[in-house]
CSV table of C-alpha atoms in Angstrom, one decimal:
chain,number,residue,atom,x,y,z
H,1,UNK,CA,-44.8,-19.4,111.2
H,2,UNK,CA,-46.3,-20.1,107.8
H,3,UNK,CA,-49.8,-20.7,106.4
H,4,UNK,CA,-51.4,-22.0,102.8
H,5,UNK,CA,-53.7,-19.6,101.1
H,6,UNK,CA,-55.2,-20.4,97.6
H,7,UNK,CA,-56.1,-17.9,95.2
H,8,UNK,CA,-57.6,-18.2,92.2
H,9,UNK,CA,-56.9,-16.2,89.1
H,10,UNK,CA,-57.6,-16.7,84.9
H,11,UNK,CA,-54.1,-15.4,84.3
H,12,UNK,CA,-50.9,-14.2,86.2
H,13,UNK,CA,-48.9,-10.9,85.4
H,14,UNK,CA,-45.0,-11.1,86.1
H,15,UNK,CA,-43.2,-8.6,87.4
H,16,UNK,CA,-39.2,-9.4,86.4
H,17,UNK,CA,-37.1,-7.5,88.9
H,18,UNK,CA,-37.0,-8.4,92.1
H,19,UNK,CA,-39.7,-11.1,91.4
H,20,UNK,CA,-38.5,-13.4,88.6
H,21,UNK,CA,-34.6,-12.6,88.2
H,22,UNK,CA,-32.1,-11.3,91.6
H,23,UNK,CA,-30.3,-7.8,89.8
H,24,UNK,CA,-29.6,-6.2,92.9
H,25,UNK,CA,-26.0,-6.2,92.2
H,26,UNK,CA,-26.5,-4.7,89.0
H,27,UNK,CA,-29.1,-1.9,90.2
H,28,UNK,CA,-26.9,-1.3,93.1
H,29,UNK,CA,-23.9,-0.8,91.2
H,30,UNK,CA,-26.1,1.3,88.0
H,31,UNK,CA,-27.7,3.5,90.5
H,32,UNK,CA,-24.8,4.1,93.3
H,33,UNK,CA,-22.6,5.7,90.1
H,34,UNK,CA,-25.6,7.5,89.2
H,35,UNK,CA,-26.2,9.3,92.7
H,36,UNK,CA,-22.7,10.1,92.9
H,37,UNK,CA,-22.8,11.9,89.8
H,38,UNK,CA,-25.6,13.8,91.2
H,39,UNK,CA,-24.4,14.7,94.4
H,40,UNK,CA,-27.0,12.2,95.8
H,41,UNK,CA,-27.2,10.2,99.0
H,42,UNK,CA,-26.8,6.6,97.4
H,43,UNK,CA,-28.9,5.0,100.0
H,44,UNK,CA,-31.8,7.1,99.5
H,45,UNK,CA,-31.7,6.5,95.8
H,46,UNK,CA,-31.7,3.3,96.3
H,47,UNK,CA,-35.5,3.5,98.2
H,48,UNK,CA,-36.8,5.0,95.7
H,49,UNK,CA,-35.8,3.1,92.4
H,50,UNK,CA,-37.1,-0.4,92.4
H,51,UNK,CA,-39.8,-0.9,90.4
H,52,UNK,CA,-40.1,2.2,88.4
H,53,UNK,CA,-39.0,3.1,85.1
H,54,UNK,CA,-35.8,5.2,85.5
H,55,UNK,CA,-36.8,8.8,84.7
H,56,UNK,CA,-39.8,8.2,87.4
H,57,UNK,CA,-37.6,8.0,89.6
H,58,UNK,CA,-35.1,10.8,88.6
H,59,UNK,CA,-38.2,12.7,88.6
H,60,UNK,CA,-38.8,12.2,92.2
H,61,UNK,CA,-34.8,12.4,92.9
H,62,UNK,CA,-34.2,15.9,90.8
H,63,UNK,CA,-37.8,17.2,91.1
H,64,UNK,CA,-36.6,20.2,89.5
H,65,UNK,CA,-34.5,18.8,86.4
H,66,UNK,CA,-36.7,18.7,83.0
H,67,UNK,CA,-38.2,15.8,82.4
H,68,UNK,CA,-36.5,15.5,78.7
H,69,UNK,CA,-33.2,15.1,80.7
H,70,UNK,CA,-34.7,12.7,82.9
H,71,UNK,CA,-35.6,10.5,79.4
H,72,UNK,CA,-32.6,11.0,78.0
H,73,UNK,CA,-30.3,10.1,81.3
H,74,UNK,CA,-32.8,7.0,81.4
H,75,UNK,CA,-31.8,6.4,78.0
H,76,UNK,CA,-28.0,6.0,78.7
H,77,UNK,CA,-28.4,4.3,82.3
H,78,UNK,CA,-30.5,1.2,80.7
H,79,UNK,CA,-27.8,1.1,78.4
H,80,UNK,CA,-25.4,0.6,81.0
H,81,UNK,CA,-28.0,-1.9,82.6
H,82,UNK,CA,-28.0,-4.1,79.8
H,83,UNK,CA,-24.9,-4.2,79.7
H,84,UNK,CA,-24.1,-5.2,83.5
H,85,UNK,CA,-25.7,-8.8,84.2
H,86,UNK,CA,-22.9,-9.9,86.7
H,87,UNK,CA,-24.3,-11.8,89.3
H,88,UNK,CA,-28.0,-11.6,87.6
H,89,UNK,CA,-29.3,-15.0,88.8
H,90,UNK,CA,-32.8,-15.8,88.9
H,91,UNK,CA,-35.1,-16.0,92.3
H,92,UNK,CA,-35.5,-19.3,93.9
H,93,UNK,CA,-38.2,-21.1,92.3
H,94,UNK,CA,-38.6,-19.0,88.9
H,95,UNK,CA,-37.6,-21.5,86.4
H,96,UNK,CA,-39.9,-24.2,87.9
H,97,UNK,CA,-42.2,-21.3,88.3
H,98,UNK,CA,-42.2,-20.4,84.5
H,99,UNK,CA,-42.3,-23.9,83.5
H,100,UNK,CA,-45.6,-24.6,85.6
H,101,UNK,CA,-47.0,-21.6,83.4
H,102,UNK,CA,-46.9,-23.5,80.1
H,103,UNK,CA,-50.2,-22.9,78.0
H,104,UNK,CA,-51.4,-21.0,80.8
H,105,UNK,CA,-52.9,-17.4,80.5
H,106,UNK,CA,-49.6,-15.2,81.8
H,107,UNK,CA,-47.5,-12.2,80.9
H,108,UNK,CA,-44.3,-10.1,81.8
H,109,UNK,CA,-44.9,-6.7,83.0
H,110,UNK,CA,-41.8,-4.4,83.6
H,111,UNK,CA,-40.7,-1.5,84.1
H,112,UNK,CA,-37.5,-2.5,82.0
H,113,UNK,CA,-37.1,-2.3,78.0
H,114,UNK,CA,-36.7,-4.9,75.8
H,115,UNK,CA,-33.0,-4.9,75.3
H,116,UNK,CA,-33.1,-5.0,79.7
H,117,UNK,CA,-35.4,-7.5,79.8
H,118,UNK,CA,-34.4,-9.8,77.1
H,119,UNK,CA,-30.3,-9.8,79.0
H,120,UNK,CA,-31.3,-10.5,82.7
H,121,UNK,CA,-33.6,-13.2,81.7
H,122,UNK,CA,-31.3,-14.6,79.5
H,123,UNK,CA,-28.5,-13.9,82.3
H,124,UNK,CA,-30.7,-15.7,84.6
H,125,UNK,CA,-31.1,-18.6,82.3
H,126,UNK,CA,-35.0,-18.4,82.4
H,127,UNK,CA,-37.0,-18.1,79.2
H,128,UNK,CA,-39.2,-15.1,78.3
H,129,UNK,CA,-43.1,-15.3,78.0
H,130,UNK,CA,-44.6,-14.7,75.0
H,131,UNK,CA,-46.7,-12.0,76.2
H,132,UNK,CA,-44.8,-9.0,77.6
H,133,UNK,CA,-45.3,-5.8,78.4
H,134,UNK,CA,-42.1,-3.6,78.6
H,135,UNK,CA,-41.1,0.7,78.9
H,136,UNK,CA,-41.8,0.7,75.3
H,137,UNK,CA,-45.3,-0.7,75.7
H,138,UNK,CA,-46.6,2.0,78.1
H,139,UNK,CA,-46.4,5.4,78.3
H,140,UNK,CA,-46.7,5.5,82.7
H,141,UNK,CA,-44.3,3.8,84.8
H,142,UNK,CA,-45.3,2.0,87.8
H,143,UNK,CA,-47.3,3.0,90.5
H,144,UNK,CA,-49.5,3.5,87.6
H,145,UNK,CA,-51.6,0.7,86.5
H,146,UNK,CA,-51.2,0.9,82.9
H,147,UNK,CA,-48.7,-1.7,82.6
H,148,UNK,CA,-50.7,-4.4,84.2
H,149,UNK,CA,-53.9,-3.1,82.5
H,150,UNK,CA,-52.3,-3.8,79.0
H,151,UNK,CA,-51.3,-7.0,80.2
H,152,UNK,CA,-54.8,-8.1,81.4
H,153,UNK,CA,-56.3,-6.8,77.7
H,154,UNK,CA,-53.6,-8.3,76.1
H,155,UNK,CA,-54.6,-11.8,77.8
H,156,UNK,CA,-58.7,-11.0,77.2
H,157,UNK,CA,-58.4,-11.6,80.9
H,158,UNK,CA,-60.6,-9.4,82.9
H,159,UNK,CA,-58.5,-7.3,85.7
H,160,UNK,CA,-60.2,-8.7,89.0
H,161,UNK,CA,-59.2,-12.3,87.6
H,162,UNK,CA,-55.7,-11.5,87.5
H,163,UNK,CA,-53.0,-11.8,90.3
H,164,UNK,CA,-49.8,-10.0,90.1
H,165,UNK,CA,-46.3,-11.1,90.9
H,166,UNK,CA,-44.5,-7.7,92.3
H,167,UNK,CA,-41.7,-7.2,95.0
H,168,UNK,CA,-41.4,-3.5,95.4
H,169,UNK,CA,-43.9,-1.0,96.6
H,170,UNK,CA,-44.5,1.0,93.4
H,171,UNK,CA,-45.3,-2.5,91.7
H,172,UNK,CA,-47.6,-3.0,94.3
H,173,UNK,CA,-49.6,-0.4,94.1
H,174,UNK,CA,-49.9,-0.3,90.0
H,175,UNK,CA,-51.1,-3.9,90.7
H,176,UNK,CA,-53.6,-2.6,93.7
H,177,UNK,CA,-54.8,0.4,91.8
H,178,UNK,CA,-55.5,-2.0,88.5
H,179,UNK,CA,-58.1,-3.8,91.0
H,180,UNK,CA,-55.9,-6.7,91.1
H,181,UNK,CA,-54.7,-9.1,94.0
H,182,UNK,CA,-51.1,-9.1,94.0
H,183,UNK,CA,-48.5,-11.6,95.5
H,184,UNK,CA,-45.8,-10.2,97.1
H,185,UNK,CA,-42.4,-11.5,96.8
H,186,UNK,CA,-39.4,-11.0,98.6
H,187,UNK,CA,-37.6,-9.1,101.4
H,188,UNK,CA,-39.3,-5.6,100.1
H,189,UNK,CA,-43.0,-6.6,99.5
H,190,UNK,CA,-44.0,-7.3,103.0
H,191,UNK,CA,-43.9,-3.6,103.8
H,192,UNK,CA,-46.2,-2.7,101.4
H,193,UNK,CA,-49.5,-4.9,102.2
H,194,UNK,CA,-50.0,-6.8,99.6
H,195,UNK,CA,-52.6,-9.8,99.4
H,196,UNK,CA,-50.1,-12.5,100.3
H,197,UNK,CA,-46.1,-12.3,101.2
H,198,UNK,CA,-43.5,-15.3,100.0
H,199,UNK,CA,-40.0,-15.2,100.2
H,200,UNK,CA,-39.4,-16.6,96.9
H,201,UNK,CA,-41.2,-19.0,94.4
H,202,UNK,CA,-40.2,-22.3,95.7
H,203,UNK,CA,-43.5,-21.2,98.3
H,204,UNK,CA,-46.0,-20.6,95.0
H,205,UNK,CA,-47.3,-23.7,93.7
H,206,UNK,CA,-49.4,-23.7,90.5
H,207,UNK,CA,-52.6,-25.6,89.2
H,208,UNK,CA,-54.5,-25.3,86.5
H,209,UNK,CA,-58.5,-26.2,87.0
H,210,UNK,CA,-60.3,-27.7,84.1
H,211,UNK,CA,-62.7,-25.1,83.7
H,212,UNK,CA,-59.8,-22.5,82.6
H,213,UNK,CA,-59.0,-21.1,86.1
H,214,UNK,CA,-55.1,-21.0,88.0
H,215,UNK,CA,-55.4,-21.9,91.3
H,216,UNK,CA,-52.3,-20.8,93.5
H,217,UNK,CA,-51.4,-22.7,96.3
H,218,UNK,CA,-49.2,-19.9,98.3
H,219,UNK,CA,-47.3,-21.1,101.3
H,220,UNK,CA,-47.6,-17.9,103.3
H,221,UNK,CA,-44.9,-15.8,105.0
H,222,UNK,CA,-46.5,-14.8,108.5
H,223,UNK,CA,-47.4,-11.0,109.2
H,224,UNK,CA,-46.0,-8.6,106.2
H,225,UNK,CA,-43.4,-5.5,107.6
H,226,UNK,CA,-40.4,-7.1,108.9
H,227,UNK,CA,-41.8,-10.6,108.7
C-alpha cells in the first residue's frame, strides 16, 4: 500500500550515505575488519555505525578508549574508505533526483570528509552540490543537529523550511532535533519515525513554485518499522 504526501520546503539538505549513493559494501567490508581488530561482534558494529562520523561511533563501541585514539583510528579508517568504492553505486532515483535540484536552494550534509565524499559520488557517477557540509565543517557528528543547522544558514534558509533527506536513525534525529521534517529513505529509516518513508528516490518527485518554495510530491511507503 502506498500514498502521495506533499511537503513543502525552501530548501532540501542531503544526506549522502545511505540516501544519495549505496556504500554498504564498502562500510560492511571497512567496519567488519575494524571490529575484528577490536575483538568486536561485527554485527553489532554494524547497528551502530551508519550515519555517524567514525570516532562517534568508536566512542560508543570502546566507551573507555580516549577519544584522541578514537580521532586518530577515524583518521586511518576514512582513509581506507576512500580508497574502497567497489560496488559504490548510487540509489535508485539520485541522479534524476540531483538534476531536478538545479538552481534550487539544496545542500550535502555528511558525516563523511571531503576526500570520502568527493570518491563515492564520483564512484556513483552523480555530481556534487555546490553547498556541502562535510566532518571538517562541524565539530558534532550526527545525532547532533549541527550539520544540518550549518547547512540551513549556509542556504539563508530558515530551519522549519527545510526537509532533510536521511536513511539511518542518528541522521534522523540531527534532522528532528534541528526542528526539521525529514524524509526517510531506505530499508533503515522506517524504524526510526521519520515524517515520511520511501524506498528510494524514484518515489520523490520535485517542483519548484514560483514564489521560491519546493514542493515534494512523496509517493509514500505504508506504516514505517518493517514496512
Amino acid at each position: 500500500m502506498t500514498a502521495t504526501a506533499v511537503l513543502t520546503a525552501r530548501a532540501l539538505l542531503l544526506d549522502m550515505d545511505g540516501t544519495l549513493v549505496n556504500s554498504d559494501a564498502s562500510v560492511e567490508r571497512v567496519w567488519r575488519r575494524w571490529a575484528e581488530r577490536h575483538g568486536l561482534d561485527g554485527d553489532e558494529v554494524m547497528k551502530v555505525v551508519h550515519g555517524r562520523q567514525g570516532y562517534a561511533s568508536m566512542a560508543l563501541l570502546l566507551p573507555n578508549r580516549p577519544m584522541e585514539q578514537n580521532h586518530a583510528d577515524n583518521a586511518r579508517m576514512l582513509a581506507e574508505e576512500t580508497a574502497d568504492t567497489e560496488g559504490v553505486v548510487e540509489i535508485p532515483g539520485a541522479r534524476a533526483f540531483l538534476a531536478s535540484l538545479e538552481g534550487l536552494p539544496h545542500a550535502l550534509v555528511t558525516s563523511a570528509d571531503v576526500a570520502l565524499s568527493t570518491a563515492r559520488m564520483a564512484a556513483a557517477g552523480l555530481d556534487l552540490p555546490a553547498v556541502r557540509v562535510t566532518a571538517e565543517s562541524v565539530g558534532a557528528s550526527k545525532p547532533d543537529p549541527e550539520g544540518f543547522l550549518k547547512g540551513a544558514a549556509e542556504l539563508g534558509v530558515a530551519p522549519a523550511d527545510c526537509v532533510v533527506f536521511e536513511d539511518s536513525g542518528a541522521g534522523i534525529a540531527a534532522g528532528r532535533a534541528a526542528g526539521m521534517r525529514v524524509v526517510g529513505v531506505g530499508p533503515r529509516a522506517g524504524f526510526h519515525a521519520p515524517d515520511v518513508v520511501v524506498r528510494d528516490l524514484t518515489q520523490v518527485r520535485v517542483e519548484a513554485g514560483s514564489d521560491g518554495t519546493i514542493r515534494l510530491h512523496v509517493t509514500e511507503r505504508s506504516g514505517h518499522a518493517g514496512a
